[in-house]
PDB file of C-alpha atoms and ligand atoms in Angstrom:
ATOM      1  CA  MET A 260       0.003   0.095   0.122  1.00  0.00           C
ATOM      2  CA  LYS A 261       1.240   3.415  -0.848  1.00  0.00           C
ATOM      3  CA  TYR A 262       0.840   5.976   2.016  1.00  0.00           C
ATOM      4  CA  ASN A 263       0.065   9.720   1.593  1.00  0.00           C
ATOM      5  CA  VAL A 264      -1.608  12.472   3.702  1.00  0.00           C
ATOM      6  CA  GLU A 265      -5.099  11.274   2.781  1.00  0.00           C
ATOM      7  CA  ASN A 266      -4.651   7.866   4.040  1.00  0.00           C
ATOM      8  CA  GLY A 267      -2.956   8.513   7.367  1.00  0.00           C
ATOM      9  CA  ALA A 268       0.911   8.685   6.825  1.00  0.00           C
ATOM     10  CA  GLU A 269       1.073  11.750   8.885  1.00  0.00           C
ATOM     11  CA  ARG A 270      -0.781  10.305  11.752  1.00  0.00           C
ATOM     12  CA  ILE A 271       1.295   7.075  11.785  1.00  0.00           C
ATOM     13  CA  VAL A 272       4.435   9.001  11.634  1.00  0.00           C
ATOM     14  CA  SER A 273       3.653  11.577  14.132  1.00  0.00           C
ATOM     15  CA  ARG A 274       2.426   8.871  16.649  1.00  0.00           C
ATOM     16  CA  SER A 275       5.515   6.779  16.500  1.00  0.00           C
ATOM     17  CA  PRO A 276       7.761   6.776  19.677  1.00  0.00           C
ATOM     18  CA  HIS A 277      10.694   6.622  17.332  1.00  0.00           C
ATOM     19  CA  VAL A 278       9.734   9.833  15.650  1.00  0.00           C
ATOM     20  CA  GLU A 279      10.837  13.302  17.125  1.00  0.00           C
ATOM     21  CA  THR A 280       8.034  15.656  16.421  1.00  0.00           C
ATOM     22  CA  SER A 281       9.751  18.879  17.776  1.00  0.00           C
ATOM     23  CA  PRO A 282      13.497  18.073  16.927  1.00  0.00           C
ATOM     24  CA  MET A 283      14.656  21.658  17.303  1.00  0.00           C
ATOM     25  CA  LYS A 284      14.100  21.434  21.203  1.00  0.00           C
ATOM     26  CA  ASN A 285      16.620  18.751  21.185  1.00  0.00           C
ATOM     27  CA  LYS A 286      19.359  20.703  19.784  1.00  0.00           C
ATOM     28  CA  GLY A 287      22.429  20.120  21.960  1.00  0.00           C
ATOM     29  CA  ARG A 288      20.728  17.337  23.696  1.00  0.00           C
ATOM     30  CA  TRP A 289      20.809  14.370  21.492  1.00  0.00           C
ATOM     31  CA  HIS A 290      23.116  12.259  23.697  1.00  0.00           C
ATOM     32  CA  GLU A 291      20.788  13.039  26.701  1.00  0.00           C
ATOM     33  CA  ILE A 292      17.813  12.024  24.363  1.00  0.00           C
ATOM     34  CA  PHE A 293      19.707   8.636  23.452  1.00  0.00           C
ATOM     35  CA  GLY A 294      20.658   8.353  27.229  1.00  0.00           C
ATOM     36  CA  ASN A 295      24.564   7.538  26.325  1.00  0.00           C
ATOM     37  CA  ASN A 296      27.541   9.238  24.846  1.00  0.00           C
ATOM     38  CA  ASN A 297      27.674   6.964  21.796  1.00  0.00           C
ATOM     39  CA  PRO A 298      28.448   8.240  18.340  1.00  0.00           C
ATOM     40  CA  ILE A 299      25.488   9.596  16.364  1.00  0.00           C
ATOM     41  CA  TYR A 300      25.066   8.688  12.481  1.00  0.00           C
ATOM     42  CA  LEU A 301      22.671  10.856  10.536  1.00  0.00           C
ATOM     43  CA  GLU A 302      21.275   9.747   7.103  1.00  0.00           C
ATOM     44  CA  LEU A 303      19.634  12.720   5.113  1.00  0.00           C
ATOM     45  CA  GLY A 304      16.981  11.643   2.840  1.00  0.00           C
ATOM     46  CA  MET A 305      16.536   8.196   4.286  1.00  0.00           C
ATOM     47  CA  GLY A 306      13.485   7.510   2.114  1.00  0.00           C
ATOM     48  CA  ARG A 307      11.922   4.171   3.283  1.00  0.00           C
ATOM     49  CA  GLY A 308      14.647   3.861   5.849  1.00  0.00           C
ATOM     50  CA  ASP A 309      15.592   0.092   5.547  1.00  0.00           C
ATOM     51  CA  MET A 310      19.485   0.877   5.859  1.00  0.00           C
ATOM     52  CA  ILE A 311      19.281   2.909   8.903  1.00  0.00           C
ATOM     53  CA  VAL A 312      16.958   0.598  10.655  1.00  0.00           C
ATOM     54  CA  ASN A 313      19.077  -2.327  10.024  1.00  0.00           C
ATOM     55  CA  MET A 314      22.295  -0.388  10.868  1.00  0.00           C
ATOM     56  CA  ALA A 315      20.678   0.437  14.111  1.00  0.00           C
ATOM     57  CA  LYS A 316      19.686  -3.345  14.660  1.00  0.00           C
ATOM     58  CA  GLN A 317      23.262  -4.443  13.911  1.00  0.00           C
ATOM     59  CA  ASN A 318      25.237  -1.567  15.836  1.00  0.00           C
ATOM     60  CA  PRO A 319      23.644  -1.110  19.337  1.00  0.00           C
ATOM     61  CA  ASP A 320      26.545   1.011  20.444  1.00  0.00           C
ATOM     62  CA  ILE A 321      25.902   3.713  17.790  1.00  0.00           C
ATOM     63  CA  ASN A 322      23.109   5.950  17.717  1.00  0.00           C
ATOM     64  CA  PHE A 323      21.120   6.678  14.207  1.00  0.00           C
ATOM     65  CA  ILE A 324      18.957   9.227  13.241  1.00  0.00           C
ATOM     66  CA  GLY A 325      17.083   9.296  10.008  1.00  0.00           C
ATOM     67  CA  LEU A 326      15.822  12.335   8.372  1.00  0.00           C
ATOM     68  CA  GLU A 327      13.484  12.544   5.555  1.00  0.00           C
ATOM     69  CA  ILE A 328      11.149  15.376   3.986  1.00  0.00           C
ATOM     70  CA  ASN A 329       8.377  13.128   2.830  1.00  0.00           C
ATOM     71  CA  GLU A 330       6.338  11.602   5.590  1.00  0.00           C
ATOM     72  CA  SER A 331       4.698   9.013   3.464  1.00  0.00           C
ATOM     73  CA  GLN A 332       8.188   7.488   2.742  1.00  0.00           C
ATOM     74  CA  MET A 333       8.782   7.261   6.373  1.00  0.00           C
ATOM     75  CA  VAL A 334       5.754   4.970   7.190  1.00  0.00           C
ATOM     76  CA  ASN A 335       7.973   1.942   6.079  1.00  0.00           C
ATOM     77  CA  ALA A 336      10.624   2.721   8.641  1.00  0.00           C
ATOM     78  CA  VAL A 337       8.026   3.386  11.399  1.00  0.00           C
ATOM     79  CA  THR A 338       6.275   0.119  10.707  1.00  0.00           C
ATOM     80  CA  LEU A 339       9.621  -1.866  10.890  1.00  0.00           C
ATOM     81  CA  LEU A 340      10.563  -0.366  14.118  1.00  0.00           C
ATOM     82  CA  ARG A 341       7.310  -1.212  15.744  1.00  0.00           C
ATOM     83  CA  SER A 342       8.268  -4.765  16.463  1.00  0.00           C
ATOM     84  CA  MET A 343      11.964  -4.060  17.032  1.00  0.00           C
ATOM     85  CA  ASN A 344      12.285  -2.298  20.439  1.00  0.00           C
ATOM     86  CA  LEU A 345      15.466  -0.577  19.348  1.00  0.00           C
ATOM     87  CA  LYS A 346      16.592   2.285  21.672  1.00  0.00           C
ATOM     88  CA  ASN A 347      19.362   3.619  19.383  1.00  0.00           C
ATOM     89  CA  ILE A 348      17.421   5.158  16.632  1.00  0.00           C
ATOM     90  CA  LYS A 349      15.144   8.208  16.065  1.00  0.00           C
ATOM     91  CA  LEU A 350      13.408   9.533  12.877  1.00  0.00           C
ATOM     92  CA  ILE A 351      12.778  13.134  12.010  1.00  0.00           C
ATOM     93  CA  ASN A 352      10.197  14.451   9.249  1.00  0.00           C
ATOM     94  CA  THR A 353      11.864  17.701   7.906  1.00  0.00           C
ATOM     95  CA  ASP A 354      13.822  19.421   5.166  1.00  0.00           C
ATOM     96  CA  ALA A 355      17.725  18.665   5.426  1.00  0.00           C
ATOM     97  CA  ARG A 356      18.134  22.493   5.169  1.00  0.00           C
ATOM     98  CA  ASN A 357      16.959  22.656   8.963  1.00  0.00           C
ATOM     99  CA  ILE A 358      19.780  20.544  10.221  1.00  0.00           C
ATOM    100  CA  ALA A 359      21.595  23.370  11.853  1.00  0.00           C
ATOM    101  CA  ASP A 360      18.627  24.291  14.015  1.00  0.00           C
ATOM    102  CA  ILE A 361      18.370  20.884  14.974  1.00  0.00           C
ATOM    103  CA  PHE A 362      21.875  19.724  15.895  1.00  0.00           C
ATOM    104  CA  ASP A 363      24.724  21.426  17.466  1.00  0.00           C
ATOM    105  CA  LYS A 364      28.081  19.861  16.926  1.00  0.00           C
ATOM    106  CA  GLU A 365      26.599  16.281  17.844  1.00  0.00           C
ATOM    107  CA  ILE A 366      26.969  14.358  14.640  1.00  0.00           C
ATOM    108  CA  ASP A 367      29.931  11.835  14.058  1.00  0.00           C
ATOM    109  CA  THR A 368      28.930  10.540  10.434  1.00  0.00           C
ATOM    110  CA  ILE A 369      26.696  11.750   7.608  1.00  0.00           C
ATOM    111  CA  TYR A 370      25.213   9.262   5.337  1.00  0.00           C
ATOM    112  CA  LEU A 371      24.083  10.662   1.864  1.00  0.00           C
ATOM    113  CA  THR A 372      22.412   7.753   0.125  1.00  0.00           C
ATOM    114  CA  PHE A 373      21.087   7.877  -3.346  1.00  0.00           C
ATOM    115  CA  CYS A 374      20.399  11.350  -2.884  1.00  0.00           C
ATOM    116  CA  ASP A 375      18.362  13.233  -5.776  1.00  0.00           C
ATOM    117  CA  PRO A 376      20.982  14.262  -8.217  1.00  0.00           C
ATOM    118  CA  TRP A 377      19.369  17.389  -9.348  1.00  0.00           C
ATOM    119  CA  PRO A 378      21.188  17.461 -12.714  1.00  0.00           C
ATOM    120  CA  LYS A 379      20.067  20.782 -14.098  1.00  0.00           C
ATOM    121  CA  GLU A 380      22.651  23.550 -13.227  1.00  0.00           C
ATOM    122  CA  GLU A 381      19.862  25.866 -11.959  1.00  0.00           C
ATOM    123  CA  ASP A 382      19.067  23.106  -9.181  1.00  0.00           C
ATOM    124  CA  GLU A 383      22.933  22.895  -8.091  1.00  0.00           C
ATOM    125  CA  LYS A 384      22.206  24.395  -4.653  1.00  0.00           C
ATOM    126  CA  LYS A 385      19.658  21.465  -3.873  1.00  0.00           C
ATOM    127  CA  ARG A 386      22.560  18.668  -4.141  1.00  0.00           C
ATOM    128  CA  PHE A 387      23.464  17.603  -0.764  1.00  0.00           C
ATOM    129  CA  THR A 388      27.133  17.943  -1.649  1.00  0.00           C
ATOM    130  CA  HIS A 389      26.825  21.567  -2.623  1.00  0.00           C
ATOM    131  CA  GLU A 390      28.979  24.092  -0.809  1.00  0.00           C
ATOM    132  CA  SER A 391      25.998  25.442   1.113  1.00  0.00           C
ATOM    133  CA  TYR A 392      25.154  21.990   2.363  1.00  0.00           C
ATOM    134  CA  LEU A 393      28.814  21.300   3.238  1.00  0.00           C
ATOM    135  CA  LYS A 394      28.942  24.306   5.342  1.00  0.00           C
ATOM    136  CA  LEU A 395      25.764  23.255   7.280  1.00  0.00           C
ATOM    137  CA  TYR A 396      27.475  19.890   7.967  1.00  0.00           C
ATOM    138  CA  ASP A 397      30.450  21.851   9.401  1.00  0.00           C
ATOM    139  CA  ARG A 398      27.794  23.181  12.068  1.00  0.00           C
ATOM    140  CA  ILE A 399      26.441  19.825  13.111  1.00  0.00           C
ATOM    141  CA  PHE A 400      29.808  17.784  13.142  1.00  0.00           C
ATOM    142  CA  ALA A 401      31.146  16.717  16.647  1.00  0.00           C
ATOM    143  CA  GLY A 402      34.306  18.702  17.244  1.00  0.00           C
ATOM    144  CA  ASP A 403      36.544  19.400  14.130  1.00  0.00           C
ATOM    145  CA  ARG A 404      36.225  15.989  12.678  1.00  0.00           C
ATOM    146  CA  LYS A 405      33.968  15.350   9.742  1.00  0.00           C
ATOM    147  CA  HIS A 406      32.982  12.228   8.171  1.00  0.00           C
ATOM    148  CA  ILE A 407      30.690  11.727   5.138  1.00  0.00           C
ATOM    149  CA  ILE A 408      29.627   8.305   3.360  1.00  0.00           C
ATOM    150  CA  LEU A 409      28.105   8.831   0.192  1.00  0.00           C
ATOM    151  CA  LYS A 410      26.606   6.094  -1.984  1.00  0.00           C
ATOM    152  CA  THR A 411      24.823   6.755  -5.482  1.00  0.00           C
ATOM    153  CA  ASP A 412      24.109   5.081  -8.907  1.00  0.00           C
ATOM    154  CA  ASN A 413      24.407   8.478 -10.737  1.00  0.00           C
ATOM    155  CA  LYS A 414      27.828   9.027 -12.198  1.00  0.00           C
ATOM    156  CA  GLY A 415      27.371  12.667 -12.872  1.00  0.00           C
ATOM    157  CA  PHE A 416      26.461  13.307  -9.099  1.00  0.00           C
ATOM    158  CA  PHE A 417      29.168  11.185  -7.989  1.00  0.00           C
ATOM    159  CA  THR A 418      31.765  13.136 -10.001  1.00  0.00           C
ATOM    160  CA  TYR A 419      30.283  16.530  -8.869  1.00  0.00           C
ATOM    161  CA  SER A 420      30.379  15.240  -5.248  1.00  0.00           C
ATOM    162  CA  LEU A 421      33.931  14.071  -5.358  1.00  0.00           C
ATOM    163  CA  GLU A 422      35.197  17.595  -6.838  1.00  0.00           C
ATOM    164  CA  ARG A 423      33.124  19.587  -4.253  1.00  0.00           C
ATOM    165  CA  LEU A 424      34.322  17.426  -1.399  1.00  0.00           C
ATOM    166  CA  SER A 425      37.784  17.625  -2.496  1.00  0.00           C
ATOM    167  CA  ALA A 426      37.563  21.409  -2.901  1.00  0.00           C
ATOM    168  CA  TYR A 427      36.163  21.505   0.670  1.00  0.00           C
ATOM    169  CA  PHE A 428      39.476  19.638   1.899  1.00  0.00           C
ATOM    170  CA  TYR A 429      37.883  16.275   2.415  1.00  0.00           C
ATOM    171  CA  ILE A 430      40.287  13.369   2.128  1.00  0.00           C
ATOM    172  CA  PHE A 431      38.943  10.181   0.405  1.00  0.00           C
ATOM    173  CA  ASN A 432      39.497   7.161   2.777  1.00  0.00           C
ATOM    174  CA  LYS A 433      37.832   4.740   0.356  1.00  0.00           C
ATOM    175  CA  VAL A 434      36.520   5.280  -3.200  1.00  0.00           C
ATOM    176  CA  SER A 435      34.512   2.555  -5.181  1.00  0.00           C
ATOM    177  CA  LEU A 436      33.322   2.562  -8.788  1.00  0.00           C
ATOM    178  CA  ASP A 437      31.326  -0.747  -8.083  1.00  0.00           C
ATOM    179  CA  LEU A 438      30.607  -1.203  -4.511  1.00  0.00           C
ATOM    180  CA  HIS A 439      28.685  -4.476  -4.718  1.00  0.00           C
ATOM    181  CA  HIS A 440      31.576  -6.261  -6.501  1.00  0.00           C
ATOM    182  CA  GLU A 441      34.346  -5.098  -4.207  1.00  0.00           C
ATOM    183  CA  GLU A 442      36.041  -6.223  -0.960  1.00  0.00           C
ATOM    184  CA  MET A 443      35.005  -3.699   1.551  1.00  0.00           C
ATOM    185  CA  PRO A 444      36.665  -2.930   5.043  1.00  0.00           C
ATOM    186  CA  ILE A 445      33.155  -2.496   6.613  1.00  0.00           C
ATOM    187  CA  LYS A 446      29.918  -4.550   5.899  1.00  0.00           C
ATOM    188  CA  ASN A 447      27.679  -2.699   3.553  1.00  0.00           C
ATOM    189  CA  VAL A 448      23.990  -2.461   4.470  1.00  0.00           C
ATOM    190  CA  MET A 449      21.815  -1.700   1.550  1.00  0.00           C
ATOM    191  CA  THR A 450      19.117   1.049   1.127  1.00  0.00           C
ATOM    192  CA  ASN A 451      15.810   0.585  -0.564  1.00  0.00           C
ATOM    193  CA  PHE A 452      16.915   2.132  -3.822  1.00  0.00           C
ATOM    194  CA  GLU A 453      20.330   0.313  -3.398  1.00  0.00           C
ATOM    195  CA  LYS A 454      18.351  -3.084  -3.329  1.00  0.00           C
ATOM    196  CA  GLN A 455      16.644  -2.308  -6.507  1.00  0.00           C
ATOM    197  CA  TYR A 456      19.842  -1.213  -8.387  1.00  0.00           C
ATOM    198  CA  ALA A 457      21.590  -4.355  -7.204  1.00  0.00           C
ATOM    199  CA  LYS A 458      18.835  -6.568  -8.859  1.00  0.00           C
ATOM    200  CA  GLU A 459      19.342  -4.452 -12.068  1.00  0.00           C
ATOM    201  CA  ASN A 460      23.261  -5.197 -11.626  1.00  0.00           C
ATOM    202  CA  ARG A 461      23.963  -1.263 -11.832  1.00  0.00           C
ATOM    203  CA  PRO A 462      27.268  -0.087 -10.309  1.00  0.00           C
ATOM    204  CA  ILE A 463      27.044   1.690  -7.253  1.00  0.00           C
ATOM    205  CA  TYR A 464      29.580   4.558  -6.555  1.00  0.00           C
ATOM    206  CA  TYR A 465      30.782   4.901  -3.097  1.00  0.00           C
ATOM    207  CA  VAL A 466      33.060   7.391  -1.138  1.00  0.00           C
ATOM    208  CA  ASP A 467      34.226   7.610   2.474  1.00  0.00           C
ATOM    209  CA  ALA A 468      35.261  10.984   3.043  1.00  0.00           C
ATOM    210  CA  ARG A 469      36.932  12.594   6.010  1.00  0.00           C
ATOM    211  CA  TYR A 470      38.531  15.658   7.458  1.00  0.00           C
ATOM    212  CA  PRO A 471      41.063  15.431   8.889  1.00  0.00           C
ATOM    213  CA  ARG A 472      42.113  11.643   7.835  1.00  0.00           C
TER     214      ARG A 472
HETATM  215  C1  LIG B 682      16.112   8.937  -4.265  1.00  0.00           C
HETATM  216  S1  LIG B 682      15.497   8.844  -2.672  1.00  0.00           S
HETATM  217  C2  LIG B 682      16.606   7.879  -1.711  1.00  0.00           C
HETATM  218  C3  LIG B 682      15.887   7.269  -0.551  1.00  0.00           C
HETATM  219  C4  LIG B 682      16.915   6.409   0.332  1.00  0.00           C
HETATM  220  N1  LIG B 682      18.105   7.180   0.652  1.00  0.00           N
HETATM  221  C5  LIG B 682      17.306   5.180  -0.379  1.00  0.00           C
HETATM  222  O1  LIG B 682      18.611   5.045  -0.995  1.00  0.00           O
HETATM  223  O2  LIG B 682      16.677   4.306  -0.465  1.00  0.00           O
HETATM  224  C6  LIG B 682      15.584  10.412  -2.019  1.00  0.00           C
HETATM  225  C7  LIG B 682      15.157  10.759  -0.902  1.00  0.00           C
HETATM  226  O3  LIG B 682      15.441  12.028  -0.326  1.00  0.00           O
HETATM  227  C8  LIG B 682      14.425  12.638   0.008  1.00  0.00           C
HETATM  228  N2  LIG B 682      14.900  14.150   0.213  1.00  0.00           N
HETATM  229  C9  LIG B 682      14.954  14.951  -1.081  1.00  0.00           C
HETATM  230  N3  LIG B 682      15.286  16.133  -0.622  1.00  0.00           N
HETATM  231  C10 LIG B 682      15.323  16.229   0.733  1.00  0.00           C
HETATM  232  C11 LIG B 682      15.537  17.339   1.684  1.00  0.00           C
HETATM  233  N4  LIG B 682      15.863  18.472   1.214  1.00  0.00           N
HETATM  234  N5  LIG B 682      15.308  16.862   3.020  1.00  0.00           N
HETATM  235  C12 LIG B 682      15.176  15.715   3.388  1.00  0.00           C
HETATM  236  N6  LIG B 682      14.835  14.593   2.674  1.00  0.00           N
HETATM  237  C13 LIG B 682      14.930  14.896   1.132  1.00  0.00           C
HETATM  238  C14 LIG B 682      13.288  12.400  -0.813  1.00  0.00           C
HETATM  239  O4  LIG B 682      12.087  12.498  -0.298  1.00  0.00           O
HETATM  240  C15 LIG B 682      13.668  10.802  -0.994  1.00  0.00           C
HETATM  241  O5  LIG B 682      12.914   9.997  -0.103  1.00  0.00           O
END
């Protein structure tokens, strides 16, 4: 079933104990909200959220936050979480543009997974690796350490992102032009889009970017 405003996505999402409905109130308090000092990983544009839910299940010593602008997409994650009793995951329904109002130097890793590539030049500012977003990330990363993991099927967006990250002094720990056919140091957990692309045998581009190394 496809969820939308008419058939209750808003209600389902806002009533979930995993969804933070006033996330700006938690700015600077996310470790307190999770009840520990474990690292916090944030996924922007989580969509249906399979990756972040499964990562939370597999990594109880890491806190995860999935952010998504479209509440009907979030119903899947909310439904998955109902039966799981996970304490290390929160979801937020908002525009990624708001992150600096929600977090204050609390995020250890940002996941950008299969984000909309916005190929038209006039839409460049909407790309999650545009300099305006990289500046926002600086405001939410814990301390001076930055860490972004990006996965995409879009070669143009990938090339653009490598250029932008490099110009912003990120260092590439690992780059892959075909993630699913390479030995990786860390187990890859697939997103919903990624599962579909894997079936189609499309190459997945990947970068693990840090500053400093
Ligand atoms: C192509 S989908 C990928 C979803 C998921 N990451 C995956 O790999 O399955 C991109 C997602 O980003 C969300 N999105 C786009 N712009 C956004 C924004 N400014 N803030 C938050 N989410 C956004 C869309 O609603 C959509 O769910």
